[in-house]
Coordinates of C-alpha atoms and ligand atoms in Angstrom, one line a residue:
X1 CA 0.0 0.0 0.0
X2 CA 1.2 3.6 -0.7
X3 CA 0.3 6.7 1.2
X4 CA -0.3 10.1 -0.4
X5 CA 3.4 10.9 -0.7
X6 CA 4.1 7.5 -2.4
X7 CA 5.9 6.0 0.5
X8 CA 5.2 2.4 1.3
X9 CA 3.0 2.0 4.3
X10 CA 2.4 -1.2 6.2
X11 CA -0.1 -1.9 8.9
X12 CA 0.1 -5.0 11.1
X13 CA -1.8 -6.1 14.2
X14 CA -0.3 -8.5 16.7
X15 CA -3.1 -10.1 18.6
X16 CA -3.6 -12.8 21.2
X17 CA -0.6 -11.5 23.1
X18 CA 0.0 -10.7 26.7
X19 CA 1.2 -7.2 26.3
X20 CA 3.0 -5.2 29.1
X21 CA 3.4 -1.6 27.9
X22 CA 5.7 0.0 30.6
X23 CA 3.1 2.8 30.4
X24 CA 1.7 3.5 33.9
X25 CA -1.4 5.0 32.2
X26 CA -2.3 1.7 30.6
X27 CA 0.0 -1.2 31.7
X28 CA -1.6 -4.1 29.9
X29 CA -3.2 -4.9 26.5
X30 CA -4.0 -7.9 24.3
X31 CA -3.4 -6.5 20.8
X32 CA -1.2 -3.8 19.3
X33 CA -1.3 -2.2 15.8
X34 CA 1.7 -0.7 14.1
X35 CA 1.8 1.4 11.0
X36 CA 4.9 2.9 9.2
X37 CA 7.1 1.8 12.1
X38 CA 5.0 3.4 14.8
X39 CA 2.4 2.2 17.3
X40 CA -1.1 3.5 16.3
X41 CA -3.4 1.6 18.7
X42 CA -3.7 -0.9 21.5
X43 CA -6.7 -3.2 21.8
X44 CA -8.4 -1.7 18.7
X45 CA -10.1 -3.5 15.9
X46 CA -7.4 -5.5 14.0
X47 CA -6.1 -3.7 10.9
X48 CA -3.8 -4.7 8.1
X49 CA -1.9 -8.0 8.4
X50 CA -3.1 -9.8 11.5
X51 CA -0.6 -12.0 13.4
X52 CA -1.7 -14.4 16.1
X53 CA 0.9 -14.5 18.9
X54 CA -0.7 -17.5 20.6
X55 CA -0.5 -16.0 24.1
X56 CA 3.2 -14.9 23.9
X57 CA 4.4 -12.0 26.1
X58 CA 5.1 -8.7 24.4
X59 CA 6.9 -5.7 25.9
X60 CA 8.9 -2.7 24.7
X61 CA 12.1 -3.8 23.1
X62 CA 15.1 -3.6 25.5
X63 CA 17.4 -0.6 25.6
X64 CA 21.0 -1.1 26.7
X65 CA 21.7 2.3 28.2
X66 CA 25.5 1.9 28.3
X67 CA 27.7 -0.2 26.1
X68 CA 30.6 0.1 23.7
X69 CA 29.3 -1.0 20.4
X70 CA 32.5 -0.7 18.3
X71 CA 34.5 -2.6 21.0
X72 CA 31.8 -5.2 21.5
X73 CA 31.5 -5.7 17.7
X74 CA 35.2 -6.4 17.6
X75 CA 35.0 -9.1 20.2
X76 CA 32.5 -11.0 18.1
X77 CA 35.5 -12.1 15.9
X78 CA 37.8 -12.7 18.9
X79 CA 38.4 -15.6 21.2
X80 CA 35.8 -15.6 24.0
X81 CA 37.6 -16.6 27.2
X82 CA 34.7 -15.5 29.6
X83 CA 33.6 -18.1 32.1
X84 CA 36.8 -20.3 31.7
X85 CA 37.0 -22.2 34.9
X86 CA 40.4 -23.9 34.4
X87 CA 43.7 -23.5 32.6
X88 CA 42.7 -26.5 30.4
X89 CA 39.5 -24.8 29.3
X90 CA 41.4 -21.5 28.6
X91 CA 44.0 -23.4 26.5
X92 CA 41.4 -25.4 24.6
X93 CA 39.6 -22.2 23.5
X94 CA 42.9 -20.6 22.4
X95 CA 43.6 -23.8 20.4
X96 CA 40.2 -23.9 18.8
X97 CA 40.4 -20.2 17.8
X98 CA 43.9 -20.6 16.3
X99 CA 42.6 -23.5 14.2
X100 CA 39.7 -21.4 13.0
X101 CA 42.1 -18.6 12.0
X102 CA 44.2 -21.2 10.1
X103 CA 41.1 -22.6 8.4
X104 CA 40.2 -19.0 7.3
X105 CA 43.7 -18.7 5.8
X106 CA 44.7 -16.1 8.4
X107 CA 48.0 -17.6 9.4
X108 CA 49.8 -14.4 10.3
X109 CA 47.0 -12.4 12.0
X110 CA 47.0 -11.8 15.7
X111 CA 44.9 -14.0 17.9
X112 CA 43.0 -11.7 20.3
X113 CA 41.2 -13.2 23.3
X114 CA 39.0 -11.4 25.9
X115 CA 37.0 -12.0 29.0
X116 CA 39.1 -14.1 31.3
X117 CA 38.9 -13.6 35.0
X118 CA 41.2 -15.4 37.4
X119 CA 38.3 -15.3 39.9
X120 CA 36.7 -18.0 37.7
X121 CA 39.4 -20.5 38.5
X122 CA 40.4 -19.1 41.9
X123 CA 44.1 -18.8 41.3
X124 CA 46.7 -16.6 39.6
X125 CA 46.3 -14.7 36.3
X126 CA 47.3 -16.6 33.2
X127 CA 50.9 -16.4 31.9
X128 CA 52.4 -16.5 28.4
X129 CA 52.7 -20.3 28.6
X130 CA 48.9 -20.5 28.5
X131 CA 49.0 -19.1 25.0
X132 CA 51.3 -21.8 23.6
X133 CA 48.5 -23.2 21.4
X134 CA 48.5 -20.0 19.3
X135 CA 51.7 -21.2 17.8
X136 CA 54.0 -18.7 16.1
X137 CA 51.3 -16.0 15.5
X138 CA 51.2 -13.1 18.0
X139 CA 48.5 -13.6 20.7
X140 CA 47.1 -11.4 23.4
X141 CA 44.3 -12.3 25.9
X142 CA 42.6 -9.4 27.7
X143 CA 41.3 -9.7 31.3
X144 CA 37.5 -9.0 31.4
X145 CA 37.9 -5.5 32.7
X146 CA 40.4 -4.6 29.8
X147 CA 42.8 -3.2 32.4
X148 CA 45.4 -6.0 31.9
X149 CA 46.4 -8.6 29.4
X150 CA 48.8 -11.5 28.8
X151 CA 50.7 -11.9 25.5
X152 CA 52.7 -14.8 24.0
X153 CA 56.4 -14.8 22.9
X154 CA 55.6 -13.8 19.3
X155 CA 53.7 -10.7 20.6
X156 CA 56.4 -10.0 23.2
X157 CA 59.0 -9.8 20.5
X158 CA 57.1 -6.9 18.9
X159 CA 56.5 -4.9 22.2
X160 CA 58.5 -2.3 24.1
X161 CA 58.9 -3.7 27.6
X162 CA 60.8 -0.8 29.2
X163 CA 59.1 0.6 32.3
X164 CA 56.1 2.9 31.8
X165 CA 54.5 5.4 34.2
X166 CA 51.1 4.2 35.5
X167 CA 51.6 0.7 34.2
X168 CA 53.3 -2.6 35.1
X169 CA 55.0 -5.1 32.9
X170 CA 56.0 -8.6 34.0
X171 CA 58.1 -9.6 31.1
X172 CA 58.8 -13.2 32.2
X173 CA 55.1 -13.9 32.4
X174 CA 54.1 -11.8 29.5
X175 CA 51.7 -9.6 31.6
X176 CA 50.9 -6.0 30.9
X177 CA 48.8 -3.8 33.3
X178 CA 46.9 -0.5 33.0
X179 CA 49.0 2.1 31.0
X180 CA 51.4 -0.6 29.8
X181 CA 48.5 -2.6 28.4
X182 CA 46.9 0.5 26.8
X183 CA 49.9 2.4 25.5
X184 CA 52.2 -0.6 24.5
X185 CA 50.0 -3.5 23.6
X186 CA 46.9 -1.8 22.0
X187 CA 48.9 0.2 19.4
X188 CA 50.9 -2.9 18.4
X189 CA 47.7 -4.8 17.4
X190 CA 46.8 -4.1 13.8
X191 CA 43.5 -2.2 13.7
X192 CA 40.8 -3.7 11.5
X193 CA 40.1 -2.0 8.2
X194 CA 37.1 0.3 7.8
X195 CA 35.3 -2.4 5.8
X196 CA 35.9 -4.9 8.6
X197 CA 34.6 -2.4 11.2
X198 CA 31.5 -1.8 9.1
X199 CA 30.9 -5.6 8.7
X200 CA 31.4 -6.2 12.4
X201 CA 28.9 -3.4 13.2
X202 CA 26.3 -5.2 11.2
X203 CA 27.0 -8.5 13.0
X204 CA 26.8 -6.7 16.4
X205 CA 23.4 -5.3 15.5
X206 CA 22.1 -8.8 14.7
X207 CA 23.7 -10.1 17.9
X208 CA 21.9 -7.5 20.0
X209 CA 18.5 -8.0 18.2
X210 CA 18.7 -11.7 19.1
X211 CA 18.9 -10.5 22.7
X212 CA 15.7 -8.4 22.3
X213 CA 17.6 -5.1 22.1
X214 CA 16.4 -2.4 19.7
X215 CA 18.3 0.6 21.0
X216 CA 21.6 1.4 22.7
X217 CA 23.5 4.2 24.4
X218 CA 26.9 3.6 23.0
X219 CA 30.3 5.1 24.1
X220 CA 32.2 5.8 21.0
X221 CA 35.3 7.7 19.8
X222 CA 34.8 10.5 17.2
X223 CA 36.9 8.7 14.6
X224 CA 34.4 5.7 14.6
X225 CA 31.4 8.0 14.7
X226 CA 32.7 9.8 11.6
X227 CA 34.0 6.8 9.7
X228 CA 31.5 4.1 10.7
X229 CA 28.3 5.4 12.2
X230 CA 27.6 8.5 10.2
X231 CA 27.9 6.7 6.8
X232 CA 25.8 3.9 8.2
X233 CA 23.2 6.1 9.8
X234 CA 20.4 5.4 7.3
X235 CA 21.1 1.7 7.1
X236 CA 21.3 0.9 10.8
X237 CA 18.7 -1.6 12.2
X238 CA 19.7 -0.7 15.8
X239 CA 19.0 2.8 17.3
X240 CA 22.4 4.1 18.4
X241 CA 22.4 7.2 20.6
X242 CA 26.1 7.9 21.1
X243 CA 28.2 9.5 23.8
X244 CA 31.5 10.8 22.7
X245 CA 34.5 9.3 24.5
X246 CA 37.1 11.9 23.3
X247 CA 37.8 14.1 26.2
X248 CA 41.3 15.7 25.8
X249 CA 39.8 19.0 24.6
X250 CA 40.2 22.3 26.3
X251 CA 37.0 23.7 27.8
X252 CA 37.2 26.9 25.7
X253 CA 37.5 24.8 22.6
X254 CA 34.9 22.1 22.4
X255 CA 35.3 19.4 19.7
X256 CA 33.7 19.7 16.3
X257 CA 31.0 17.2 16.3
X258 CA 29.4 15.7 13.1
X259 CA 26.0 17.2 12.6
X260 CA 24.6 14.3 10.5
X261 CA 21.9 12.3 12.3
X262 CA 18.9 10.0 11.5
X263 CA 16.1 8.2 13.2
X264 CA 18.7 5.6 14.1
X265 CA 21.9 7.6 14.9
X266 CA 22.5 10.7 17.0
X267 CA 25.1 12.1 19.4
X268 CA 23.5 12.7 22.7
X269 CA 26.4 13.2 25.2
X270 CA 30.0 13.6 26.1
X271 CA 31.9 11.4 28.6
X272 CA 34.3 12.0 31.5
X273 CA 35.8 9.6 34.0
X274 CA 35.7 10.8 37.7
X275 CA 37.6 7.7 38.9
X276 CA 38.6 4.1 38.0
X277 CA 37.3 0.7 39.0
X278 CA 36.7 -1.3 42.2
X279 CA 38.5 -4.4 40.7
X280 CA 41.7 -2.5 40.2
X281 CA 41.2 -0.5 43.5
X282 CA 41.2 2.8 41.5
X283 CA 37.6 3.7 42.3
X284 CA 37.8 6.8 44.5
X285 CA 36.5 5.9 48.0
X286 CA 35.7 8.0 51.0
X287 CA 37.6 5.4 53.2
X288 CA 40.6 3.2 52.3
X289 CA 40.3 -0.2 50.7
X290 CA 40.0 -3.0 53.2
X291 CA 42.5 -5.1 51.3
X292 CA 44.9 -2.2 50.6
X293 CA 44.6 0.3 53.5
X294 CA 47.2 2.7 52.1
X295 CA 44.9 3.8 49.2
X296 CA 41.4 5.3 48.7
X297 CA 41.7 5.0 44.9
X298 CA 42.1 7.8 42.5
X299 CA 40.3 10.8 41.0
X300 CA 40.8 11.3 37.3
X301 CA 40.5 13.8 34.4
X302 CA 38.2 16.8 35.0
X303 CA 37.5 15.7 38.6
X304 CA 41.2 15.5 39.4
X305 CA 41.7 18.9 37.9
X306 CA 38.8 20.5 39.8
X307 CA 37.0 21.2 36.5
X308 CA 34.1 18.8 36.7
X309 CA 31.4 21.5 37.1
X310 CA 32.9 23.7 34.4
X311 CA 33.1 20.7 32.0
X312 CA 29.5 19.7 32.7
X313 CA 28.3 23.3 32.0
X314 CA 30.3 23.4 28.8
X315 CA 28.7 20.1 27.6
X316 CA 25.3 21.3 28.5
X317 CA 25.9 24.6 26.6
X318 CA 26.4 22.4 23.5
X319 CA 22.9 20.9 24.0
X320 CA 24.4 17.6 25.1
X321 CA 24.1 15.4 28.2
X322 CA 27.3 15.2 30.4
X323 CA 27.9 11.5 31.1
X324 CA 30.2 10.8 34.1
X325 CA 31.8 7.5 35.1
X326 CA 31.8 7.5 39.0
X327 CA 32.2 4.2 40.8
X328 CA 33.6 5.1 44.3
X329 CA 31.5 6.8 47.0
X330 CA 33.9 9.8 47.0
X331 CA 33.7 10.2 43.3
X332 CA 29.9 10.0 43.6
X333 CA 29.9 12.8 46.2
X334 CA 32.0 15.0 43.9
X335 CA 29.7 14.3 41.0
X336 CA 26.6 15.1 43.0
X337 CA 28.2 18.4 44.2
X338 CA 28.8 19.2 40.5
X339 CA 25.3 18.3 39.5
X340 CA 24.0 20.6 42.2
X341 CA 25.9 23.4 40.5
X342 CA 24.7 22.6 37.0
X343 CA 21.4 23.0 35.2
X344 CA 19.0 20.0 35.2
X345 CA 18.8 19.9 31.4
X346 CA 20.2 18.4 29.3
X347 CA 20.2 15.9 32.2
X348 CA 23.6 14.7 33.4
X349 CA 24.0 10.9 33.6
X350 CA 25.6 9.3 36.6
X351 CA 27.3 6.2 35.0
X352 CA 27.8 3.1 37.2
X353 CA 26.9 4.5 40.7
X354 CA 28.3 1.3 42.2
X355 CA 29.0 2.6 45.7
X356 CA 27.2 5.5 47.4
X357 CA 27.3 6.8 51.0
X358 CA 23.8 6.4 52.5
X359 CA 23.8 10.2 53.0
X360 CA 24.2 10.8 49.3
X361 CA 21.5 8.4 48.1
X362 CA 18.6 10.9 48.6
X363 CA 20.6 13.4 46.4
X364 CA 19.9 11.2 43.4
X365 CA 16.1 11.9 43.6
X366 CA 14.9 12.7 40.0
X367 CA 18.4 12.1 38.6
X368 CA 19.5 9.4 36.1
X369 CA 21.6 6.6 37.6
X370 CA 22.9 4.5 34.7
X371 CA 23.7 1.1 36.3
X372 CA 24.8 -2.3 35.0
X373 CA 23.2 -5.1 37.2
X374 CA 25.4 -7.8 35.7
X375 CA 28.5 -5.9 37.0
X376 CA 27.0 -6.5 40.5
X377 CA 26.9 -10.2 39.8
X378 CA 30.5 -10.1 38.6
X379 CA 32.0 -7.6 41.1
X380 CA 30.2 -9.3 44.0
X381 CA 33.0 -11.8 44.1
X382 CA 35.6 -9.1 44.9
X383 CA 33.4 -6.6 46.7
X384 CA 33.7 -8.0 50.2
X385 CA 37.6 -8.1 50.0
X386 CA 37.7 -4.5 48.6
X387 CA 35.0 -2.9 50.8
X388 CA 34.6 -5.1 53.9
X389 CA 31.2 -6.1 55.4
X390 CA 30.2 -2.6 56.7
X391 CA 30.3 -1.0 53.2
X392 CA 28.3 -3.7 51.4
X393 CA 25.2 -1.7 52.1
X394 CA 26.7 1.0 49.8
X395 CA 27.3 -1.5 46.9
X396 CA 24.7 -1.4 44.0
X397 CA 22.0 0.1 46.3
X398 CA 19.3 -0.2 43.6
X399 CA 16.5 -0.7 46.0
X400 CA 17.3 2.4 48.1
X401 CA 17.9 4.4 44.9
X402 CA 14.5 3.7 43.6
X403 CA 12.9 4.3 47.1
X404 CA 14.5 7.8 47.0
X405 CA 13.2 8.6 43.5
X406 CA 16.4 8.0 41.5
X407 CA 15.7 7.3 37.8
X408 CA 17.3 3.9 37.2
X409 CA 18.4 3.1 33.7
X410 CA 20.1 -0.3 33.0
X411 CA 22.7 -1.4 30.6
X412 CA 25.6 -3.8 30.3
X413 CA 28.9 -2.1 29.5
X414 CA 29.4 -4.8 26.8
X415 CA 32.0 -6.1 26.1
X416 CA 33.0 -5.9 29.7
X417 CA 30.1 -8.3 30.5
X418 CA 27.5 -9.9 28.3
X419 CA 24.9 -7.5 26.8
X420 CA 22.1 -10.0 27.5
X421 CA 19.3 -8.0 29.3
X422 CA 17.8 -11.2 30.6
X423 CA 21.0 -11.9 32.5
X424 CA 20.9 -8.3 33.8
X425 CA 17.3 -8.7 35.0
X426 CA 18.2 -12.0 36.7
X427 CA 21.1 -10.3 38.6
X428 CA 18.9 -7.3 39.6
X429 CA 16.0 -9.4 40.7
X430 CA 17.7 -12.4 42.4
X431 CA 21.0 -10.9 43.7
X432 CA 22.8 -14.0 42.6
X433 CA 26.5 -13.5 41.7
X434 CA 28.1 -15.2 38.8
X435 CA 28.9 -18.2 40.9
X436 CA 25.2 -18.6 41.7
X437 CA 25.4 -17.4 45.3
X438 CA 23.1 -14.7 46.7
X439 CA 24.9 -11.5 47.5
X440 CA 23.6 -8.3 49.1
X441 CA 20.0 -9.3 48.2
X442 CA 18.6 -6.4 50.2
X443 CA 19.4 -4.3 47.2
X444 CA 17.4 -6.6 44.8
X445 CA 14.5 -5.0 42.9
X446 CA 11.3 -6.4 41.4
X447 CA 11.1 -7.8 37.8
X448 CA 8.8 -4.9 36.8
X449 CA 11.3 -2.3 38.2
X450 CA 14.1 -4.0 36.3
X451 CA 12.0 -4.0 33.1
X452 CA 11.3 -0.3 33.5
X453 CA 15.0 0.4 33.9
X454 CA 15.7 -1.5 30.6
X455 CA 12.9 0.3 28.7
X456 CA 11.0 3.4 29.8
X457 CA 13.7 5.1 32.0
X458 CA 16.5 4.2 29.6
X459 CA 14.5 5.8 26.7
X460 CA 13.9 9.0 28.8
X461 CA 17.6 9.1 29.7
X462 CA 18.8 8.7 26.1
X463 CA 15.9 10.7 24.5
X464 CA 14.7 7.8 22.4
X465 CA 11.2 7.6 20.8
X466 CA 10.6 4.2 22.3
X467 CA 10.6 2.7 25.8
X468 CA 6.8 2.4 26.3
X469 CA 4.1 0.8 24.1
X470 CA 1.6 3.6 23.4
X471 CA 0.1 5.3 20.3
X472 CA 2.6 7.6 18.7
X473 CA 5.7 5.8 20.1
X474 CA 8.2 3.9 18.0
X475 CA 7.2 0.3 17.1
X476 CA 10.1 -1.3 19.0
X477 CA 8.9 -4.6 20.6
X478 CA 10.2 -7.7 22.1
X479 CA 8.3 -11.0 22.1
X480 CA 9.1 -13.5 24.8
X481 CA 7.9 -17.1 25.1
X482 CA 6.6 -16.6 28.6
X483 CA 5.9 -13.7 31.0
X484 CA 9.0 -12.5 32.8
X485 CA 6.6 -11.0 35.4
X486 CA 5.4 -14.5 36.4
X487 CA 8.5 -16.6 36.7
X488 CA 10.9 -17.5 39.5
X489 CA 14.2 -16.1 38.1
X490 CA 16.3 -18.4 40.2
X491 CA 14.8 -21.4 38.4
X492 CA 14.0 -20.3 34.8
X493 CA 14.6 -17.7 32.2
X494 CA 12.3 -16.5 29.4
X495 CA 13.5 -17.0 25.7
X496 CA 13.5 -14.2 23.2
X497 CA 11.1 -15.2 20.4
X498 CA 11.3 -12.1 18.3
X499 CA 12.5 -8.5 18.1
X500 CA 10.8 -5.8 16.1
X501 CA 12.4 -2.4 15.5
X502 CA 10.5 0.5 13.9
X503 CA 7.8 -2.1 12.8
X504 CA 10.4 -4.4 11.1
X505 CA 11.3 -7.9 12.1
X506 CA 15.0 -7.9 13.1
X507 CA 15.0 -11.3 14.9
X508 CA 12.5 -14.2 14.7
X509 CA 13.6 -17.3 16.5
X510 CA 10.2 -18.9 16.5
X511 CA 9.3 -17.9 12.9
X512 CA 6.1 -16.3 14.1
X513 CA 6.3 -13.1 12.1
X514 CA 6.3 -12.4 8.4
X515 CA 9.5 -10.8 7.1
X516 CA 8.5 -7.2 7.0
Ligands
ZN1 ZN1 31.6 1.7 29.8

C-alpha cells in the first residue's frame, strides 16, 4: 500500500498477546497495531496484516543504556575466554580459535582473546605459557575489565617492555597492566580495516537484536562516529544514541561534532571519568580499601583537575548530556556536588553509581543513575575483599535508589560483560552472583522495576522515541515465550522469540512473524 506521498505503508496487528506496555497510564493490553514503524493503537479493531501470537508475552524492546558497540562488535570475531574455569579450558579455547584462523587462511594475523577472570578459576592470572596453542602467530588475551592482558612470545618480541608510568610489565610472564596494556599493547595490534569495522557493526546489531535489544546508548570515539556510524546512519537496524569518549579537549575549545543524524543515529552526550574501577582499586572511595589500606583509589580527568562543574556546564551549553563515570563513593559525592551546581537539562548521567554513601542516596532523587546489574553479579566476588562487610550496604544500592526517587536506567557495559538484558534482569532481581550465590540481596528489585530500567527510563535518559508501548511511540517490541513477570528467576529464564524495530522484524527465532 502507498500513502499520499508515495511512500510504502504497512499496517500490522499483533493479537492474542499478553502485552505489558511500561506505560503506567495503561499497563496491559492484548493486541497492538503498528503502521509505518510506529504504534497506532492498543486493543483496537485489527487492521492490516493480523498475526496471532498465541498468548506470547510482548513488551517494549530492550534498551541497553551503556555499552561500547564498536568494541563489542570487535569481540565477536575474537576468542571468547569468559567463564573459563580452568587452565585446560582456557587453553582449549585458544587452540580452537587458532585452528579457526588457520582454516580461514589467516596464518599471520593476531589471535586476540578477551573476557578471562582469574576469579573464575580461583588462582593466579594466566601467563604467556597458557597461549602456547596460538603457535607462532602473536597472541594477546585481555582480562574481562580490559585493564590488563597476557601476551605470547611472538607478541612480546614486537613490544616495548621498558618501564612505563602508570603501568606494570612482568616480562617473564608476558603480563601488561593499565597504561602498559593500553599504550604498549593496543597500538601494536593491527587495527581492523574500515570495511571490517562496518561488517562487524552489522554483525553486532544482529547479535543484539537476538537478545531483544532495539536501542543502545553507546560510548564511541569520534573517529568511529565519523567513519563508521555517520555513513551507516540510514542503514542501521539498531537505534544508536552515542556518547563521545574523546575528552582531551580544552574547555574553551569544544570538539567539532558531526551534525549528521537520522532516526537511528544521534550524538546525545560527552563522557568524562571521575575515577577508576573497584576491581583495580582505582575507584575513588571516602575510606581506604580494606585489602589495601594505604589507598582510597584515584580521582581522574576533570574531577582530578577540579574542572568537573565547568566541564559539565560546557557540555550542557552544546545541548548535550554530560555522562560521568563514577564508581567510588567519594567520586559519587564530587559528582553530586557538581550536579547541584549545574542545570537540570540536558540531564547529566551518573554512570555506574556502584558505591554510594547512605547520606548521598537521597541526592539522586529525580536524577538518572545508569547502572549495570550484571556488574554487580560479577564484582560481588571481589566486593567483600575490597570494601569489607560494613560497606556492602553501599554496593549497588538499587532498592534504596528507587525508594528515594532516582531514575534507574540499565545497561551492560558490553564487552566488559554480556549484553544479554535477561542476565541483567536476573542479577537485579535475584541478587545471585556469577557463581550462583546470593549477594547483598537487600538491594534486589522487582522484575517490573528491572524491566522499566531497561525500557522506559533508559528511553527517557537517552531521548529515544521508544521505551513504552503507546500510540505515537516507535514500534520497537520484544516477544518472549513466557511472561518475565510471572516466573521465578532463580529457576527459569524466558526466551527471546522475536524482536521488532520500527515495525520491522529484526529477529525471529520462532518464525512467528512475516518478514517485514
Ligand atoms: Zn563503559
